[in-house]
mmCIF file of N, CA, C and O in Angstrom:
data_model
loop_
_atom_site.group_PDB
_atom_site.id
_atom_site.type_symbol
_atom_site.label_atom_id
_atom_site.label_comp_id
_atom_site.label_asym_id
_atom_site.label_seq_id
_atom_site.Cartn_x
_atom_site.Cartn_y
_atom_site.Cartn_z
ATOM 1 N N UNK O 220 0.802 -1.046 0.074
ATOM 2 C CA UNK O 220 -0.022 0.184 -0.057
ATOM 3 C C UNK O 220 0.763 1.217 0.124
ATOM 4 O O UNK O 220 1.855 1.285 0.857
ATOM 5 N N UNK O 221 0.756 2.245 -0.608
ATOM 6 C CA UNK O 221 1.359 3.093 -0.881
ATOM 7 C C UNK O 221 0.934 4.319 0.177
ATOM 8 O O UNK O 221 -0.284 4.676 0.458
ATOM 9 N N UNK O 222 2.004 4.786 0.899
ATOM 10 C CA UNK O 222 1.458 5.692 1.655
ATOM 11 C C UNK O 222 2.024 7.139 1.571
ATOM 12 O O UNK O 222 2.681 7.648 0.808
ATOM 13 N N UNK O 223 1.075 8.277 1.814
ATOM 14 C CA UNK O 223 1.722 9.454 1.788
ATOM 15 C C UNK O 223 1.280 10.269 2.974
ATOM 16 O O UNK O 223 0.437 10.183 3.531
ATOM 17 N N UNK O 224 2.231 11.533 2.869
ATOM 18 C CA UNK O 224 1.774 12.329 4.210
ATOM 19 C C UNK O 224 1.150 13.508 3.596
ATOM 20 O O UNK O 224 1.011 13.906 2.292
ATOM 21 N N UNK O 225 0.287 14.037 4.799
ATOM 22 C CA UNK O 225 -0.532 15.270 4.315
ATOM 23 C C UNK O 225 -0.243 15.854 5.761
ATOM 24 O O UNK O 225 -0.908 15.600 6.642
ATOM 25 N N UNK O 226 0.126 17.322 5.455
ATOM 26 C CA UNK O 226 -0.183 18.249 6.722
ATOM 27 C C UNK O 226 -1.682 18.618 6.964
ATOM 28 O O UNK O 226 -2.166 19.314 6.151
ATOM 29 N N UNK O 227 -1.964 18.259 8.016
ATOM 30 C CA UNK O 227 -3.489 18.797 8.529
ATOM 31 C C UNK O 227 -3.337 19.588 9.651
ATOM 32 O O UNK O 227 -3.082 19.325 10.564
ATOM 33 N N UNK O 228 -4.028 20.923 9.336
ATOM 34 C CA UNK O 228 -4.243 21.687 10.531
ATOM 35 C C UNK O 228 -5.514 21.555 11.398
ATOM 36 O O UNK O 228 -6.626 21.836 10.651
ATOM 37 N N UNK O 229 -5.502 21.227 12.419
ATOM 38 C CA UNK O 229 -6.656 21.163 12.954
ATOM 39 C C UNK O 229 -6.841 22.322 14.343
ATOM 40 O O UNK O 229 -5.795 22.485 14.888
ATOM 41 N N UNK O 230 -8.021 22.645 14.650
ATOM 42 C CA UNK O 230 -8.289 23.589 15.754
ATOM 43 C C UNK O 230 -7.671 22.467 17.047
ATOM 44 O O UNK O 230 -8.119 21.454 17.041
ATOM 45 N N UNK O 231 -7.182 23.087 17.939
ATOM 46 C CA UNK O 231 -6.708 22.354 19.079
ATOM 47 C C UNK O 231 -7.689 21.601 19.670
ATOM 48 O O UNK O 231 -7.528 20.549 20.101
ATOM 49 N N UNK O 232 -8.846 22.258 19.810
ATOM 50 C CA UNK O 232 -9.996 21.701 20.701
ATOM 51 C C UNK O 232 -10.472 20.405 19.821
ATOM 52 O O UNK O 232 -10.874 19.379 20.279
ATOM 53 N N UNK O 233 -10.321 20.282 18.730
ATOM 54 C CA UNK O 233 -10.658 19.165 17.863
ATOM 55 C C UNK O 233 -10.116 18.327 18.031
ATOM 56 O O UNK O 233 -9.891 17.085 17.963
ATOM 57 N N UNK O 234 -8.566 18.431 17.878
ATOM 58 C CA UNK O 234 -7.636 17.782 17.993
ATOM 59 C C UNK O 234 -7.454 16.866 19.358
ATOM 60 O O UNK O 234 -7.301 15.758 19.659
ATOM 61 N N UNK O 235 -7.869 17.619 20.439
ATOM 62 C CA UNK O 235 -7.943 16.963 21.578
ATOM 63 C C UNK O 235 -9.143 16.121 21.674
ATOM 64 O O UNK O 235 -9.041 15.013 22.500
ATOM 65 N N UNK O 236 -10.184 16.490 21.088
ATOM 66 C CA UNK O 236 -11.703 15.405 20.829
ATOM 67 C C UNK O 236 -10.999 14.404 20.474
ATOM 68 O O UNK O 236 -11.562 13.129 20.732
ATOM 69 N N UNK O 237 -10.453 14.249 19.009
ATOM 70 C CA UNK O 237 -10.019 13.152 18.392
ATOM 71 C C UNK O 237 -8.977 12.221 19.042
ATOM 72 O O UNK O 237 -9.131 10.985 18.783
ATOM 73 N N UNK O 238 -8.256 12.863 19.817
ATOM 74 C CA UNK O 238 -7.276 11.933 20.837
ATOM 75 C C UNK O 238 -8.005 11.180 21.780
ATOM 76 O O UNK O 238 -7.622 10.132 21.855
ATOM 77 N N UNK O 239 -8.794 12.067 22.245
ATOM 78 C CA UNK O 239 -9.942 11.312 23.494
ATOM 79 C C UNK O 239 -10.575 10.075 22.840
ATOM 80 O O UNK O 239 -10.529 8.945 23.257
ATOM 81 N N UNK O 240 -10.949 10.328 21.331
ATOM 82 C CA UNK O 240 -11.837 9.251 20.549
ATOM 83 C C UNK O 240 -11.026 8.239 20.397
ATOM 84 O O UNK O 240 -11.259 6.974 20.772
ATOM 85 N N UNK O 241 -9.791 8.522 19.596
ATOM 86 C CA UNK O 241 -8.908 7.316 19.301
ATOM 87 C C UNK O 241 -8.348 6.681 20.590
ATOM 88 O O UNK O 241 -8.588 5.308 20.567
ATOM 89 N N UNK O 242 -8.137 7.166 21.875
ATOM 90 C CA UNK O 242 -7.953 6.394 23.124
ATOM 91 C C UNK O 242 -9.090 5.416 23.308
ATOM 92 O O UNK O 242 -8.684 4.555 23.842
ATOM 93 N N UNK O 243 -10.368 6.238 23.445
ATOM 94 C CA UNK O 243 -11.730 5.273 24.129
ATOM 95 C C UNK O 243 -11.558 4.320 22.993
ATOM 96 O O UNK O 243 -12.076 3.150 23.310
ATOM 97 N N UNK O 244 -11.437 4.275 21.623
ATOM 98 C CA UNK O 244 -11.744 3.234 20.694
ATOM 99 C C UNK O 244 -10.318 2.372 20.666
ATOM 100 O O UNK O 244 -10.562 1.302 20.034
ATOM 101 N N UNK O 245 -9.423 2.492 21.242
ATOM 102 C CA UNK O 245 -7.842 1.780 21.465
ATOM 103 C C UNK O 245 -7.321 2.051 19.783
ATOM 104 O O UNK O 245 -6.539 0.730 19.714
ATOM 105 N N UNK O 246 -7.354 2.681 19.351
ATOM 106 C CA UNK O 246 -6.663 2.767 18.077
ATOM 107 C C UNK O 246 -5.457 4.113 17.967
ATOM 108 O O UNK O 246 -5.893 5.047 18.884
ATOM 109 N N UNK O 247 -4.783 4.123 17.017
ATOM 110 C CA UNK O 247 -4.015 5.171 16.851
ATOM 111 C C UNK O 247 -4.820 6.492 16.293
ATOM 112 O O UNK O 247 -5.656 6.256 15.490
ATOM 113 N N UNK O 248 -4.286 7.690 16.500
ATOM 114 C CA UNK O 248 -4.879 8.902 16.031
ATOM 115 C C UNK O 248 -4.913 8.819 14.518
ATOM 116 O O UNK O 248 -5.813 9.065 13.871
ATOM 117 N N UNK O 249 -4.039 8.446 13.883
ATOM 118 C CA UNK O 249 -3.885 8.273 12.598
ATOM 119 C C UNK O 249 -4.614 7.456 11.813
ATOM 120 O O UNK O 249 -5.542 7.892 11.071
ATOM 121 N N UNK O 250 -4.903 6.501 12.574
ATOM 122 C CA UNK O 250 -5.800 5.426 12.176
ATOM 123 C C UNK O 250 -7.324 5.959 12.254
ATOM 124 O O UNK O 250 -8.098 5.702 11.218
ATOM 125 N N UNK O 251 -7.594 6.282 13.161
ATOM 126 C CA UNK O 251 -9.154 6.904 13.367
ATOM 127 C C UNK O 251 -9.345 8.116 12.498
ATOM 128 O O UNK O 251 -10.624 8.159 11.901
ATOM 129 N N UNK O 252 -8.106 8.847 12.264
ATOM 130 C CA UNK O 252 -8.616 9.887 10.856
ATOM 131 C C UNK O 252 -8.675 9.432 9.592
ATOM 132 O O UNK O 252 -9.528 9.747 8.923
ATOM 133 N N UNK O 253 -7.841 8.528 9.225
ATOM 134 C CA UNK O 253 -8.249 7.448 8.071
ATOM 135 C C UNK O 253 -9.525 6.868 8.049
ATOM 136 O O UNK O 253 -10.113 6.939 6.656
ATOM 137 N N UNK O 254 -10.087 6.265 9.157
ATOM 138 C CA UNK O 254 -11.248 5.610 9.130
ATOM 139 C C UNK O 254 -12.337 6.902 8.903
ATOM 140 O O UNK O 254 -13.200 6.574 7.965
ATOM 141 N N UNK O 255 -12.276 7.834 9.597
ATOM 142 C CA UNK O 255 -13.238 9.108 9.557
ATOM 143 C C UNK O 255 -13.142 9.571 8.144
ATOM 144 O O UNK O 255 -14.407 9.852 7.278
ATOM 145 N N UNK O 256 -12.430 9.730 7.361
ATOM 146 C CA UNK O 256 -12.057 10.347 6.125
ATOM 147 C C UNK O 256 -12.854 9.262 5.194
ATOM 148 O O UNK O 256 -13.348 9.661 4.353
ATOM 149 N N UNK O 257 -12.507 8.105 5.542
ATOM 150 C CA UNK O 257 -13.125 6.864 4.556
ATOM 151 C C UNK O 257 -14.376 6.876 4.640
ATOM 152 O O UNK O 257 -15.141 6.619 3.424
ATOM 153 N N UNK O 258 -14.874 7.075 5.914
ATOM 154 C CA UNK O 258 -16.347 7.030 6.058
ATOM 155 C C UNK O 258 -17.128 8.183 5.174
ATOM 156 O O UNK O 258 -18.332 7.978 4.566
ATOM 157 N N UNK O 259 -16.383 9.291 5.578
ATOM 158 C CA UNK O 259 -17.303 10.436 4.458
ATOM 159 C C UNK O 259 -16.718 10.278 3.328
ATOM 160 O O UNK O 259 -18.253 10.655 2.275
ATOM 161 N N UNK O 260 -15.967 9.808 2.458
ATOM 162 C CA UNK O 260 -15.754 9.417 1.292
ATOM 163 C C UNK O 260 -16.942 8.342 0.600
ATOM 164 O O UNK O 260 -17.585 8.795 -0.252
ATOM 165 N N UNK O 261 -17.203 7.474 1.682
ATOM 166 C CA UNK O 261 -18.111 6.716 1.321
ATOM 167 C C UNK O 261 -19.279 7.023 0.989
ATOM 168 O O UNK O 261 -20.120 6.953 0.496
ATOM 169 N N UNK O 262 -19.672 8.085 1.947
ATOM 170 C CA UNK O 262 -21.038 8.651 2.141
ATOM 171 C C UNK O 262 -21.141 9.669 1.120
ATOM 172 O O UNK O 262 -22.287 9.641 0.339
ATOM 173 N N UNK O 263 -20.349 10.112 0.573
ATOM 174 C CA UNK O 263 -20.525 10.857 -0.553
ATOM 175 C C UNK O 263 -20.564 10.329 -1.633
ATOM 176 O O UNK O 263 -21.145 10.541 -2.628
ATOM 177 N N UNK O 264 -19.813 9.380 -2.084
ATOM 178 C CA UNK O 264 -20.129 8.142 -3.143
ATOM 179 C C UNK O 264 -21.262 7.661 -3.224
ATOM 180 O O UNK O 264 -22.177 7.502 -4.172
ATOM 181 N N UNK O 265 -21.944 7.595 -2.151
ATOM 182 C CA UNK O 265 -23.434 6.793 -1.991
ATOM 183 C C UNK O 265 -24.374 7.705 -2.119
ATOM 184 O O UNK O 265 -25.056 7.328 -3.116
ATOM 185 N N UNK O 266 -24.043 9.009 -2.083
ATOM 186 C CA UNK O 266 -24.987 9.905 -2.296
ATOM 187 C C UNK O 266 -25.064 10.254 -3.727
ATOM 188 O O UNK O 266 -26.153 10.183 -4.553
ATOM 189 N N UNK O 267 -23.676 10.319 -4.525
ATOM 190 C CA UNK O 267 -23.504 10.243 -6.182
ATOM 191 C C UNK O 267 -24.310 9.285 -6.424
ATOM 192 O O UNK O 267 -24.962 9.451 -7.527
ATOM 193 N N UNK O 268 -23.912 8.144 -6.178
ATOM 194 C CA UNK O 268 -24.693 6.665 -6.683
ATOM 195 C C UNK O 268 -26.472 6.729 -6.493
ATOM 196 O O UNK O 268 -26.911 6.511 -7.873
ATOM 197 N N UNK O 269 -26.693 7.260 -5.594
ATOM 198 C CA UNK O 269 -28.544 7.377 -5.546
ATOM 199 C C UNK O 269 -28.857 8.343 -6.433
ATOM 200 O O UNK O 269 -29.769 8.330 -7.123
ATOM 201 N N UNK O 270 -28.110 9.434 -6.236
ATOM 202 C CA UNK O 270 -28.661 10.699 -7.276
ATOM 203 C C UNK O 270 -28.576 10.171 -8.867
ATOM 204 O O UNK O 270 -29.278 10.434 -9.783
ATOM 205 N N UNK O 271 -27.604 9.371 -9.065
ATOM 206 C CA UNK O 271 -27.542 9.118 -10.695
ATOM 207 C C UNK O 271 -28.227 7.866 -10.879
ATOM 208 O O UNK O 271 -29.051 7.986 -12.020
ATOM 209 N N UNK O 272 -28.837 7.179 -9.977
ATOM 210 C CA UNK O 272 -29.852 6.011 -10.157
ATOM 211 C C UNK O 272 -31.275 6.813 -10.211
ATOM 212 O O UNK O 272 -32.161 6.443 -10.981
ATOM 213 N N UNK O 273 -31.200 7.823 -9.667
ATOM 214 C CA UNK O 273 -32.631 8.304 -9.546
ATOM 215 C C UNK O 273 -32.722 9.248 -10.867
ATOM 216 O O UNK O 273 -33.679 9.328 -11.499
ATOM 217 N N UNK O 274 -31.689 9.776 -11.097
ATOM 218 C CA UNK O 274 -31.612 10.532 -12.723
ATOM 219 C C UNK O 274 -32.438 9.352 -13.733
ATOM 220 O O UNK O 274 -32.538 9.861 -14.647
ATOM 221 N N UNK O 275 -31.829 8.257 -13.729
ATOM 222 C CA UNK O 275 -32.039 7.400 -14.793
ATOM 223 C C UNK O 275 -33.373 6.676 -14.344
ATOM 224 O O UNK O 275 -34.015 5.800 -15.223
ATOM 225 N N UNK O 276 -34.069 6.913 -13.068
ATOM 226 C CA UNK O 276 -35.324 6.139 -13.214
ATOM 227 C C UNK O 276 -36.459 6.657 -13.773
ATOM 228 O O UNK O 276 -36.630 7.577 -14.348
ATOM 229 N N UNK O 277 -37.481 5.262 -14.178
ATOM 230 C CA UNK O 277 -38.530 5.807 -14.813
ATOM 231 C C UNK O 277 -39.829 5.747 -13.813
ATOM 232 O O UNK O 277 -40.253 4.928 -13.251
ATOM 233 N N UNK O 278 -40.034 6.799 -13.510
ATOM 234 C CA UNK O 278 -41.048 7.326 -12.638
ATOM 235 C C UNK O 278 -42.489 6.336 -12.823
ATOM 236 O O UNK O 278 -43.177 5.636 -12.223
ATOM 237 N N UNK O 279 -42.877 6.156 -14.107
ATOM 238 C CA UNK O 279 -44.043 5.374 -14.522
ATOM 239 C C UNK O 279 -43.828 4.061 -14.136
ATOM 240 O O UNK O 279 -45.010 3.707 -13.665
ATOM 241 N N UNK O 280 -42.795 3.428 -14.400
ATOM 242 C CA UNK O 280 -42.581 2.262 -14.404
ATOM 243 C C UNK O 280 -42.460 1.991 -12.923
ATOM 244 O O UNK O 280 -43.093 0.990 -12.369
ATOM 245 N N UNK O 281 -41.811 2.934 -12.004
ATOM 246 C CA UNK O 281 -41.892 2.509 -10.567
ATOM 247 C C UNK O 281 -43.104 2.393 -10.146
ATOM 248 O O UNK O 281 -43.646 1.577 -9.266
ATOM 249 N N UNK O 282 -44.305 3.375 -10.340
ATOM 250 C CA UNK O 282 -45.465 3.515 -10.024
ATOM 251 C C UNK O 282 -46.260 2.275 -10.099
ATOM 252 O O UNK O 282 -47.131 1.855 -9.697
ATOM 253 N N UNK O 283 -46.015 1.621 -11.441
ATOM 254 C CA UNK O 283 -46.724 0.674 -11.929
ATOM 255 C C UNK O 283 -46.391 -0.558 -10.987
ATOM 256 O O UNK O 283 -47.254 -1.546 -10.647
ATOM 257 N N UNK O 284 -44.943 -0.687 -10.570
ATOM 258 C CA UNK O 284 -44.517 -1.944 -9.923
ATOM 259 C C UNK O 284 -45.192 -1.746 -8.436
ATOM 260 O O UNK O 284 -45.587 -2.579 -7.862
ATOM 261 N N UNK O 285 -45.166 -0.384 -8.236
ATOM 262 C CA UNK O 285 -45.521 -0.328 -6.798
ATOM 263 C C UNK O 285 -46.992 -0.793 -6.374
ATOM 264 O O UNK O 285 -47.654 -1.131 -5.638
ATOM 265 N N UNK O 286 -47.979 -0.496 -7.477
ATOM 266 C CA UNK O 286 -49.336 -0.677 -7.769
ATOM 267 C C UNK O 286 -49.575 -2.031 -7.514
ATOM 268 O O UNK O 286 -50.632 -2.477 -7.078
ATOM 269 N N UNK O 287 -48.895 -2.933 -8.173
ATOM 270 C CA UNK O 287 -49.284 -4.211 -8.076
ATOM 271 C C UNK O 287 -48.766 -5.002 -7.020
ATOM 272 O O UNK O 287 -48.977 -6.166 -6.557
ATOM 273 N N UNK O 288 -47.912 -4.235 -6.081
ATOM 274 C CA UNK O 288 -47.334 -4.701 -4.710
ATOM 275 C C UNK O 288 -48.566 -5.554 -3.822
ATOM 276 O O UNK O 288 -49.304 -4.807 -3.564
ATOM 277 N N UNK O 289 -48.283 -6.936 -3.573
ATOM 278 C CA UNK O 289 -49.272 -7.634 -2.573
ATOM 279 C C UNK O 289 -50.270 -8.124 -3.297
ATOM 280 O O UNK O 289 -51.338 -8.832 -2.505
ATOM 281 N N UNK O 290 -50.725 -7.749 -4.404
ATOM 282 C CA UNK O 290 -51.618 -8.485 -5.215
ATOM 283 C C UNK O 290 -51.460 -10.052 -5.284
ATOM 284 O O UNK O 290 -50.657 -10.538 -5.459
ATOM 285 N N UNK O 291 -52.438 -10.935 -5.034
ATOM 286 C CA UNK O 291 -52.569 -11.911 -4.857
ATOM 287 C C UNK O 291 -52.050 -12.602 -3.671
ATOM 288 O O UNK O 291 -51.673 -14.074 -3.494
ATOM 289 N N UNK O 292 -51.465 -11.821 -3.023
ATOM 290 C CA UNK O 292 -50.694 -12.509 -1.707
ATOM 291 C C UNK O 292 -51.300 -11.829 -0.465
ATOM 292 O O UNK O 292 -51.211 -10.746 0.142
ATOM 293 N N UNK O 293 -52.314 -12.534 -0.071
ATOM 294 C CA UNK O 293 -53.266 -12.215 1.264
ATOM 295 C C UNK O 293 -52.356 -11.961 2.692
ATOM 296 O O UNK O 293 -50.970 -12.605 2.374
ATOM 297 N N UNK O 294 -52.362 -11.256 3.228
ATOM 298 C CA UNK O 294 -51.604 -10.959 4.480
ATOM 299 C C UNK O 294 -51.590 -12.436 5.338
ATOM 300 O O UNK O 294 -52.131 -13.408 5.529
ATOM 301 N N UNK O 295 -50.002 -12.691 5.924
ATOM 302 C CA UNK O 295 -49.950 -13.678 6.462
ATOM 303 C C UNK O 295 -49.702 -13.405 8.019
ATOM 304 O O UNK O 295 -49.579 -12.450 8.525
ATOM 305 N N UNK O 296 -49.626 -14.474 9.036
ATOM 306 C CA UNK O 296 -49.538 -14.270 10.296
ATOM 307 C C UNK O 296 -48.076 -13.831 10.547
ATOM 308 O O UNK O 296 -47.152 -14.239 9.861
ATOM 309 N N UNK O 297 -48.355 -12.460 11.267
ATOM 310 C CA UNK O 297 -47.267 -11.803 11.458
ATOM 311 C C UNK O 297 -46.870 -10.643 10.978
ATOM 312 O O UNK O 297 -46.086 -9.795 11.410
ATOM 313 N N UNK O 298 -47.946 -10.382 9.921
ATOM 314 C CA UNK O 298 -47.602 -9.076 9.011
ATOM 315 C C UNK O 298 -48.654 -7.870 9.746
ATOM 316 O O UNK O 298 -48.416 -6.715 9.347
ATOM 317 N N UNK O 299 -49.299 -8.228 10.797
ATOM 318 C CA UNK O 299 -50.018 -7.298 11.450
ATOM 319 C C UNK O 299 -48.966 -6.130 12.024
ATOM 320 O O UNK O 299 -47.897 -6.425 12.685
ATOM 321 N N UNK O 300 -49.881 -5.139 12.027
ATOM 322 C CA UNK O 300 -48.890 -3.933 12.851
ATOM 323 C C UNK O 300 -49.263 -4.055 14.426
ATOM 324 O O UNK O 300 -50.263 -4.591 14.832
ATOM 325 N N UNK O 301 -47.900 -3.518 15.067
ATOM 326 C CA UNK O 301 -48.217 -3.652 16.629
ATOM 327 C C UNK O 301 -49.353 -2.679 16.930
ATOM 328 O O UNK O 301 -49.287 -1.484 16.559
ATOM 329 N N UNK O 302 -49.911 -3.023 18.019
ATOM 330 C CA UNK O 302 -50.898 -1.960 18.639
ATOM 331 C C UNK O 302 -50.407 -1.054 19.246
ATOM 332 O O UNK O 302 -51.184 -0.055 19.552
ATOM 333 N N UNK O 303 -49.394 -1.163 20.394
ATOM 334 C CA UNK O 303 -49.136 -0.151 21.125
ATOM 335 C C UNK O 303 -47.941 0.839 20.375
ATOM 336 O O UNK O 303 -47.220 1.537 21.029
ATOM 337 N N UNK O 304 -47.874 0.706 19.060
ATOM 338 C CA UNK O 304 -46.777 1.594 18.558
ATOM 339 C C UNK O 304 -45.292 1.185 18.615
ATOM 340 O O UNK O 304 -44.253 1.929 18.292
ATOM 341 N N UNK O 305 -44.962 -0.110 19.223
ATOM 342 C CA UNK O 305 -43.782 -0.616 19.560
ATOM 343 C C UNK O 305 -43.354 -1.287 18.390
ATOM 344 O O UNK O 305 -44.215 -1.677 17.588
ATOM 345 N N UNK O 306 -42.125 -1.525 17.932
ATOM 346 C CA UNK O 306 -41.756 -2.392 16.859
ATOM 347 C C UNK O 306 -41.684 -3.691 17.308
ATOM 348 O O UNK O 306 -42.050 -4.282 18.678
ATOM 349 N N UNK O 307 -42.023 -4.906 16.578
ATOM 350 C CA UNK O 307 -42.117 -6.249 16.609
ATOM 351 C C UNK O 307 -40.795 -6.771 17.154
ATOM 352 O O UNK O 307 -39.731 -6.378 16.748
ATOM 353 N N UNK O 308 -41.244 -7.502 18.137
ATOM 354 C CA UNK O 308 -39.816 -8.053 18.937
ATOM 355 C C UNK O 308 -39.170 -9.300 18.076
ATOM 356 O O UNK O 308 -39.768 -9.786 17.252
ATOM 357 N N UNK O 309 -38.005 -9.450 18.288
ATOM 358 C CA UNK O 309 -37.072 -10.154 17.397
ATOM 359 C C UNK O 309 -36.868 -9.622 15.896
ATOM 360 O O UNK O 309 -35.997 -10.592 15.106
ATOM 361 N N UNK O 310 -37.124 -8.599 15.570
ATOM 362 C CA UNK O 310 -36.908 -8.255 14.367
ATOM 363 C C UNK O 310 -35.345 -7.787 14.275
ATOM 364 O O UNK O 310 -34.664 -7.190 15.268
ATOM 365 N N UNK O 311 -34.678 -7.923 13.187
ATOM 366 C CA UNK O 311 -33.284 -7.864 13.027
ATOM 367 C C UNK O 311 -33.089 -6.597 12.197
ATOM 368 O O UNK O 311 -33.686 -6.335 10.949
ATOM 369 N N UNK O 312 -32.377 -5.438 12.511
ATOM 370 C CA UNK O 312 -31.925 -4.264 12.068
ATOM 371 C C UNK O 312 -30.915 -4.510 10.670
ATOM 372 O O UNK O 312 -30.532 -5.972 10.558
ATOM 373 N N UNK O 313 -30.562 -3.809 9.909
ATOM 374 C CA UNK O 313 -29.675 -4.178 8.947
ATOM 375 C C UNK O 313 -28.379 -4.445 9.139
ATOM 376 O O UNK O 313 -27.756 -5.196 8.277
ATOM 377 N N UNK O 314 -27.873 -4.033 10.439
ATOM 378 C CA UNK O 314 -26.787 -4.666 10.791
ATOM 379 C C UNK O 314 -26.637 -6.030 11.478
ATOM 380 O O UNK O 314 -25.716 -6.447 11.954
ATOM 381 N N UNK O 315 -27.993 -6.661 11.514
ATOM 382 C CA UNK O 315 -28.007 -8.079 11.833
ATOM 383 C C UNK O 315 -28.140 -7.927 13.397
ATOM 384 O O UNK O 315 -28.352 -8.969 13.870
ATOM 385 N N UNK O 316 -28.259 -6.959 14.065
ATOM 386 C CA UNK O 316 -28.558 -6.896 15.588
ATOM 387 C C UNK O 316 -29.780 -6.708 15.718
ATOM 388 O O UNK O 316 -30.708 -6.327 14.850
ATOM 389 N N UNK O 317 -30.425 -7.172 16.847
ATOM 390 C CA UNK O 317 -31.815 -6.806 17.296
ATOM 391 C C UNK O 317 -32.166 -5.589 17.136
ATOM 392 O O UNK O 317 -31.372 -4.540 17.584
ATOM 393 N N UNK O 318 -33.396 -5.167 16.821
ATOM 394 C CA UNK O 318 -33.774 -3.990 16.815
ATOM 395 C C UNK O 318 -33.917 -3.287 18.083
ATOM 396 O O UNK O 318 -33.762 -1.883 18.260
ATOM 397 N N UNK O 319 -34.096 -4.004 19.119
ATOM 398 C CA UNK O 319 -34.272 -3.349 20.412
ATOM 399 C C UNK O 319 -32.831 -3.350 21.011
ATOM 400 O O UNK O 319 -32.107 -4.469 21.204
ATOM 401 N N UNK O 320 -32.485 -2.081 21.527
ATOM 402 C CA UNK O 320 -31.322 -2.174 22.117
ATOM 403 C C UNK O 320 -31.099 -2.899 23.531
ATOM 404 O O UNK O 320 -31.942 -2.911 24.281
ATOM 405 N N UNK O 321 -30.076 -3.074 24.077
ATOM 406 C CA UNK O 321 -30.011 -3.762 25.521
ATOM 407 C C UNK O 321 -30.408 -2.614 26.305
ATOM 408 O O UNK O 321 -30.912 -2.969 27.300
ATOM 409 N N UNK O 322 -30.003 -1.459 26.190
ATOM 410 C CA UNK O 322 -30.623 -0.192 27.093
ATOM 411 C C UNK O 322 -32.207 -0.094 27.127
ATOM 412 O O UNK O 322 -32.488 -0.159 28.055
ATOM 413 N N UNK O 323 -32.795 -0.339 25.816
ATOM 414 C CA UNK O 323 -34.108 -0.308 25.629
ATOM 415 C C UNK O 323 -34.788 -1.456 26.593
ATOM 416 O O UNK O 323 -35.959 -1.443 27.240
ATOM 417 N N UNK O 324 -33.868 -2.900 26.397
ATOM 418 C CA UNK O 324 -34.404 -3.945 27.164
ATOM 419 C C UNK O 324 -34.398 -3.730 28.612
ATOM 420 O O UNK O 324 -35.533 -4.092 29.606
ATOM 421 N N UNK O 325 -33.154 -3.188 29.162
ATOM 422 C CA UNK O 325 -33.072 -2.735 30.547
ATOM 423 C C UNK O 325 -34.530 -1.911 31.023
ATOM 424 O O UNK O 325 -34.817 -2.244 32.140
ATOM 425 N N UNK O 326 -34.547 -0.859 30.536
ATOM 426 C CA UNK O 326 -35.691 0.028 30.701
ATOM 427 C C UNK O 326 -36.819 -0.607 30.995
ATOM 428 O O UNK O 326 -37.618 -0.410 31.765
ATOM 429 N N UNK O 327 -37.095 -1.418 29.654
ATOM 430 C CA UNK O 327 -38.465 -2.464 29.750
ATOM 431 C C UNK O 327 -38.549 -3.295 30.808
ATOM 432 O O UNK O 327 -39.591 -3.495 31.439
ATOM 433 N N UNK O 328 -37.581 -3.624 31.457
ATOM 434 C CA UNK O 328 -37.720 -5.059 32.303
ATOM 435 C C UNK O 328 -37.841 -4.104 33.780
ATOM 436 O O UNK O 328 -38.388 -4.517 34.544
ATOM 437 N N UNK O 329 -37.186 -2.813 33.808
ATOM 438 C CA UNK O 329 -37.203 -2.313 34.936
ATOM 439 C C UNK O 329 -38.665 -1.754 35.210
ATOM 440 O O UNK O 329 -39.395 -1.270 36.421
ATOM 441 N N UNK O 330 -39.516 -1.172 34.100
ATOM 442 C CA UNK O 330 -40.847 -1.118 34.298
ATOM 443 C C UNK O 330 -41.786 -2.168 34.457
ATOM 444 O O UNK O 330 -42.881 -1.543 34.737
ATOM 445 N N UNK O 331 -41.502 -3.247 34.092
ATOM 446 C CA UNK O 331 -42.477 -4.322 34.168
ATOM 447 C C UNK O 331 -42.134 -4.990 35.652
ATOM 448 O O UNK O 331 -41.725 -4.847 36.342
#
């Protein structure tokens, strides 16, 4: 991997916060900055990707596909909406974790 140096001027208060964050994460300051920059670049590329996809989209075709959604497929057990406004238990988030946080479970257990 090719490495390059870049002089980065940061406000002292921001540098202090970065150092604290790096220490809390158990990584070098340089690595934390590299990861932060990579995340930002990824977010910008994702935004560009979706804008390009939206530009090529066919609105009429999209609406046609959405209009036929669910036709011929009656609701199944488990499709019903929660009655108390909470998420269904056991659902997995996009990251593969339970959608209910451990903190939320502790609060719920404390109130029961």
